[in-house]
Short mmCIF file of C-alpha atoms in Angstrom, two decimals:
data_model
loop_
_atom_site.label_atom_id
_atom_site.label_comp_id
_atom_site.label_asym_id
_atom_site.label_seq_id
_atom_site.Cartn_x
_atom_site.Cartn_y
_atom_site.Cartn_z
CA UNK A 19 59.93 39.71 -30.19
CA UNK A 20 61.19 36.54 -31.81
CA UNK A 21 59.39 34.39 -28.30
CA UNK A 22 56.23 35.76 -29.50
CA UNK A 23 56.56 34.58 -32.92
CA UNK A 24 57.89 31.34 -32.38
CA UNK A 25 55.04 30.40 -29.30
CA UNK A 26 52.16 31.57 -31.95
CA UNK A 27 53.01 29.57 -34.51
CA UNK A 28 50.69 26.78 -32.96
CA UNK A 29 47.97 29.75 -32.57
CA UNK A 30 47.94 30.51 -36.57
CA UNK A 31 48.56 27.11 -37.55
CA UNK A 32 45.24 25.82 -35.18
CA UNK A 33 43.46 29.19 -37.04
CA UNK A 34 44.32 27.57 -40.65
CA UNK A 35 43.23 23.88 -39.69
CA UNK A 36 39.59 25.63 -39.02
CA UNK A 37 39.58 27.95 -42.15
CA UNK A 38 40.19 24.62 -44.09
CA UNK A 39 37.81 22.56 -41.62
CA UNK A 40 35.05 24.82 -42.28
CA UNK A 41 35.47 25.07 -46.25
CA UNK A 42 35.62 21.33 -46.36
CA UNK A 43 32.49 20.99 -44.15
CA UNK A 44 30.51 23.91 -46.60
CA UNK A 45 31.97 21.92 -49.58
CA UNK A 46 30.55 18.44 -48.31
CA UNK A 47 27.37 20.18 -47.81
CA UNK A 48 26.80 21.68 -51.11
CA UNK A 49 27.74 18.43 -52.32
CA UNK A 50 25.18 16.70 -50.58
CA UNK A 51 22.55 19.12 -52.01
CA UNK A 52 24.31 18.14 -55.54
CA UNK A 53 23.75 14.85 -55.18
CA UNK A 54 19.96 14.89 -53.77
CA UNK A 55 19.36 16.91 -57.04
CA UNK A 56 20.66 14.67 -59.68
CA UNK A 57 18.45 11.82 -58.43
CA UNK A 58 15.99 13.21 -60.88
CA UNK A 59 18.51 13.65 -64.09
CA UNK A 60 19.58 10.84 -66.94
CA UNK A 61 23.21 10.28 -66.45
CA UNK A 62 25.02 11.50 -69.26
CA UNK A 63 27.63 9.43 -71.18
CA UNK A 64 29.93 12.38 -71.98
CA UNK A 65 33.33 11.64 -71.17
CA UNK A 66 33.77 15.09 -69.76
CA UNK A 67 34.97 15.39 -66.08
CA UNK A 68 31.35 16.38 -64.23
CA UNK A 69 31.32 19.20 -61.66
CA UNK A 70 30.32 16.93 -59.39
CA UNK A 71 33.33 14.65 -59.96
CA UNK A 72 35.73 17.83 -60.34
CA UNK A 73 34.06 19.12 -56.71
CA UNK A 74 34.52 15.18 -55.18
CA UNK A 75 38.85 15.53 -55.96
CA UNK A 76 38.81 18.92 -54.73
CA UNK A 77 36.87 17.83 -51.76
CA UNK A 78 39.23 14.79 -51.07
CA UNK A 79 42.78 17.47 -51.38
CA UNK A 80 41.49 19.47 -49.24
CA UNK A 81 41.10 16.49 -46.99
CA UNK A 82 44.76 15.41 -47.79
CA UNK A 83 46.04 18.99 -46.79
CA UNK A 84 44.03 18.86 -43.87
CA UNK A 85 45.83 15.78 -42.57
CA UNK A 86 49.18 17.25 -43.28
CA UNK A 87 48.48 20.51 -41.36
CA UNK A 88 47.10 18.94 -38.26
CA UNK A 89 50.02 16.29 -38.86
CA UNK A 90 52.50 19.76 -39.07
CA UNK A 91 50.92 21.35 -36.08
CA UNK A 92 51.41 18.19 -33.98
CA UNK A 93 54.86 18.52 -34.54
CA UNK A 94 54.86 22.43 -33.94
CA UNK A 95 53.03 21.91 -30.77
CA UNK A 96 55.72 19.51 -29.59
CA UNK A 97 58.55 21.89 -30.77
CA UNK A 98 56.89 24.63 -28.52
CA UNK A 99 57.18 22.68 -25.71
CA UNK A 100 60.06 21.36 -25.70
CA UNK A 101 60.95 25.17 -25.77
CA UNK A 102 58.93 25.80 -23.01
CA UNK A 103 59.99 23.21 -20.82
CA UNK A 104 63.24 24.55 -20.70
CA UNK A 105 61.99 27.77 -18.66
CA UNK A 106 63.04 27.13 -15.02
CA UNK A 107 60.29 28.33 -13.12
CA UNK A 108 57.12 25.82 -13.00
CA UNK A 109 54.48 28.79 -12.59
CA UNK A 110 55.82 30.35 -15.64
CA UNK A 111 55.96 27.09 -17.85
CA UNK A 112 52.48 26.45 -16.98
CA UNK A 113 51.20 29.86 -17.86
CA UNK A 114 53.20 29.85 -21.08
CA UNK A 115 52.00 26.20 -21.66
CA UNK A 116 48.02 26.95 -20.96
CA UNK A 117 48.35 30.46 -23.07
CA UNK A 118 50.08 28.94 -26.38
CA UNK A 119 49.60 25.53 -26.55
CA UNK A 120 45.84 25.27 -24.81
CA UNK A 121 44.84 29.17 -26.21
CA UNK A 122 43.55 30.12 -22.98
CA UNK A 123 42.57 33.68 -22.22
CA UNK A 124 44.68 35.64 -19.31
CA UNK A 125 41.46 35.14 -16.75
CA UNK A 126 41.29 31.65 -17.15
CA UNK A 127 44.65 30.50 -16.49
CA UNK A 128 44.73 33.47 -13.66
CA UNK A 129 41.71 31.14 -12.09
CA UNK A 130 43.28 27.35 -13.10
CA UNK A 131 46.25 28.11 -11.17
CA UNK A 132 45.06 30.26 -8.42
CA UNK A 133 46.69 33.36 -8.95
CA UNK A 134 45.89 37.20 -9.88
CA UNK A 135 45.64 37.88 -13.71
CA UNK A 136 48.40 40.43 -12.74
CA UNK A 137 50.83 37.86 -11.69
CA UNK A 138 49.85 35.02 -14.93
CA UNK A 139 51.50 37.97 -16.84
CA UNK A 140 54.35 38.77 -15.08
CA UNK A 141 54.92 35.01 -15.11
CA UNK A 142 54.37 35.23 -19.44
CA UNK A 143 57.15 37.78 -19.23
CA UNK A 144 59.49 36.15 -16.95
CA UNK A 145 58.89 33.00 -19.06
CA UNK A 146 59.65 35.37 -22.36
CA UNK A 147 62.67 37.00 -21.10
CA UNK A 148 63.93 33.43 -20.92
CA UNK A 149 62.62 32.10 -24.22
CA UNK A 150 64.64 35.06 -25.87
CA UNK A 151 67.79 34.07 -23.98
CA UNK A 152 67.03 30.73 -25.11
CA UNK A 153 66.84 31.12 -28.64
CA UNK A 154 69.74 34.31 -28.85
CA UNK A 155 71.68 31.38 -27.52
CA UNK A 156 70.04 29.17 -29.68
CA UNK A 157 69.77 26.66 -26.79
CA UNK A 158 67.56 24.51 -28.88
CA UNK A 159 67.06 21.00 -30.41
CA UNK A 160 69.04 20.77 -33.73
CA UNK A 161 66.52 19.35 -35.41
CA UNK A 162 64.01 22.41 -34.47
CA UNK A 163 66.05 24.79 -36.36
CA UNK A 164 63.96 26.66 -38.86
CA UNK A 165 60.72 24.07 -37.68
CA UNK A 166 58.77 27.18 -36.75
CA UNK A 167 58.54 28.80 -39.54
CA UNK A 168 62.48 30.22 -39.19
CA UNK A 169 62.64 31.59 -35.73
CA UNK A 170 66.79 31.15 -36.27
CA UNK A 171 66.25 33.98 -38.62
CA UNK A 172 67.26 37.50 -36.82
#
């Protein structure tokens, strides 16, 4: 179901951006330890590249790719709805809104917009059928083609 893919792209990307938050935060802790430990060494006049200073540059990429993901998934997020703003029914662009751009779990947006979990999903699949129209027809921005990760591919 190319709907699927192209809605969860926001869902992996989000996934990533805490993978790399959480190796950046362990990194920035062991470097802290690093650091309260060499308090008590000589500095060394080697002109070798320290692990300390090798750990620092790989510490500050992975801040730089952090950026540019969050940057990427700010514009995925946007491409998603613009895709989902197109479905005609309001009920259904809110479900499909709440459940792939906010990552909400069937039962809560059930309860947000007052309705039976039963019905949130047949509003997800009314909203899908559409979104497959949609992109068969490729009733899309120009400039979102092949954005998300090449949902123009069949």
């Amino acid at each position: 179901m190319k709907a699927k893919y192209v809605l969860n792209q926001a869902f992996i990307l989000q996934s990533e951006i805490r993978i790399k938050q959480e190796q950046i935060s362990t990194m920035q802790d062991s470097l802290m330890n690093i650091a309260a430990s060499l308090d008590k060494e000589k500095v060394s006049k080697t002109p070798e590249t320290s692990p300390m200073e090798r750990d620092i540059t790989q510490l500050m990429q992975l801040e730089e790719e952090l950026k540019a993901e969050i940057a990427h998934l700010a514009a995925v997020e946007q491409q998603i709805m613009e895709i989902i703003n197109r479905i005609d029914d309001v009920k259904a662009r809110a479900v499909l809104s709440k459940h792939y751009l906010g990552f909400k779990s069937w039962p809560d947006i059930a309860d947000e917009l007052d309705i039976s979990k039963k019905w949130a999903l047949n509003l997800h699949t009314k909203g899908m059928q559409q979104i497959e129209r949609l992109l068969a027809e490729q009733v899309v921005p120009v400039e979102m083609e092949g954005s998300l990760c090449g949902f123009n591919q069949k």
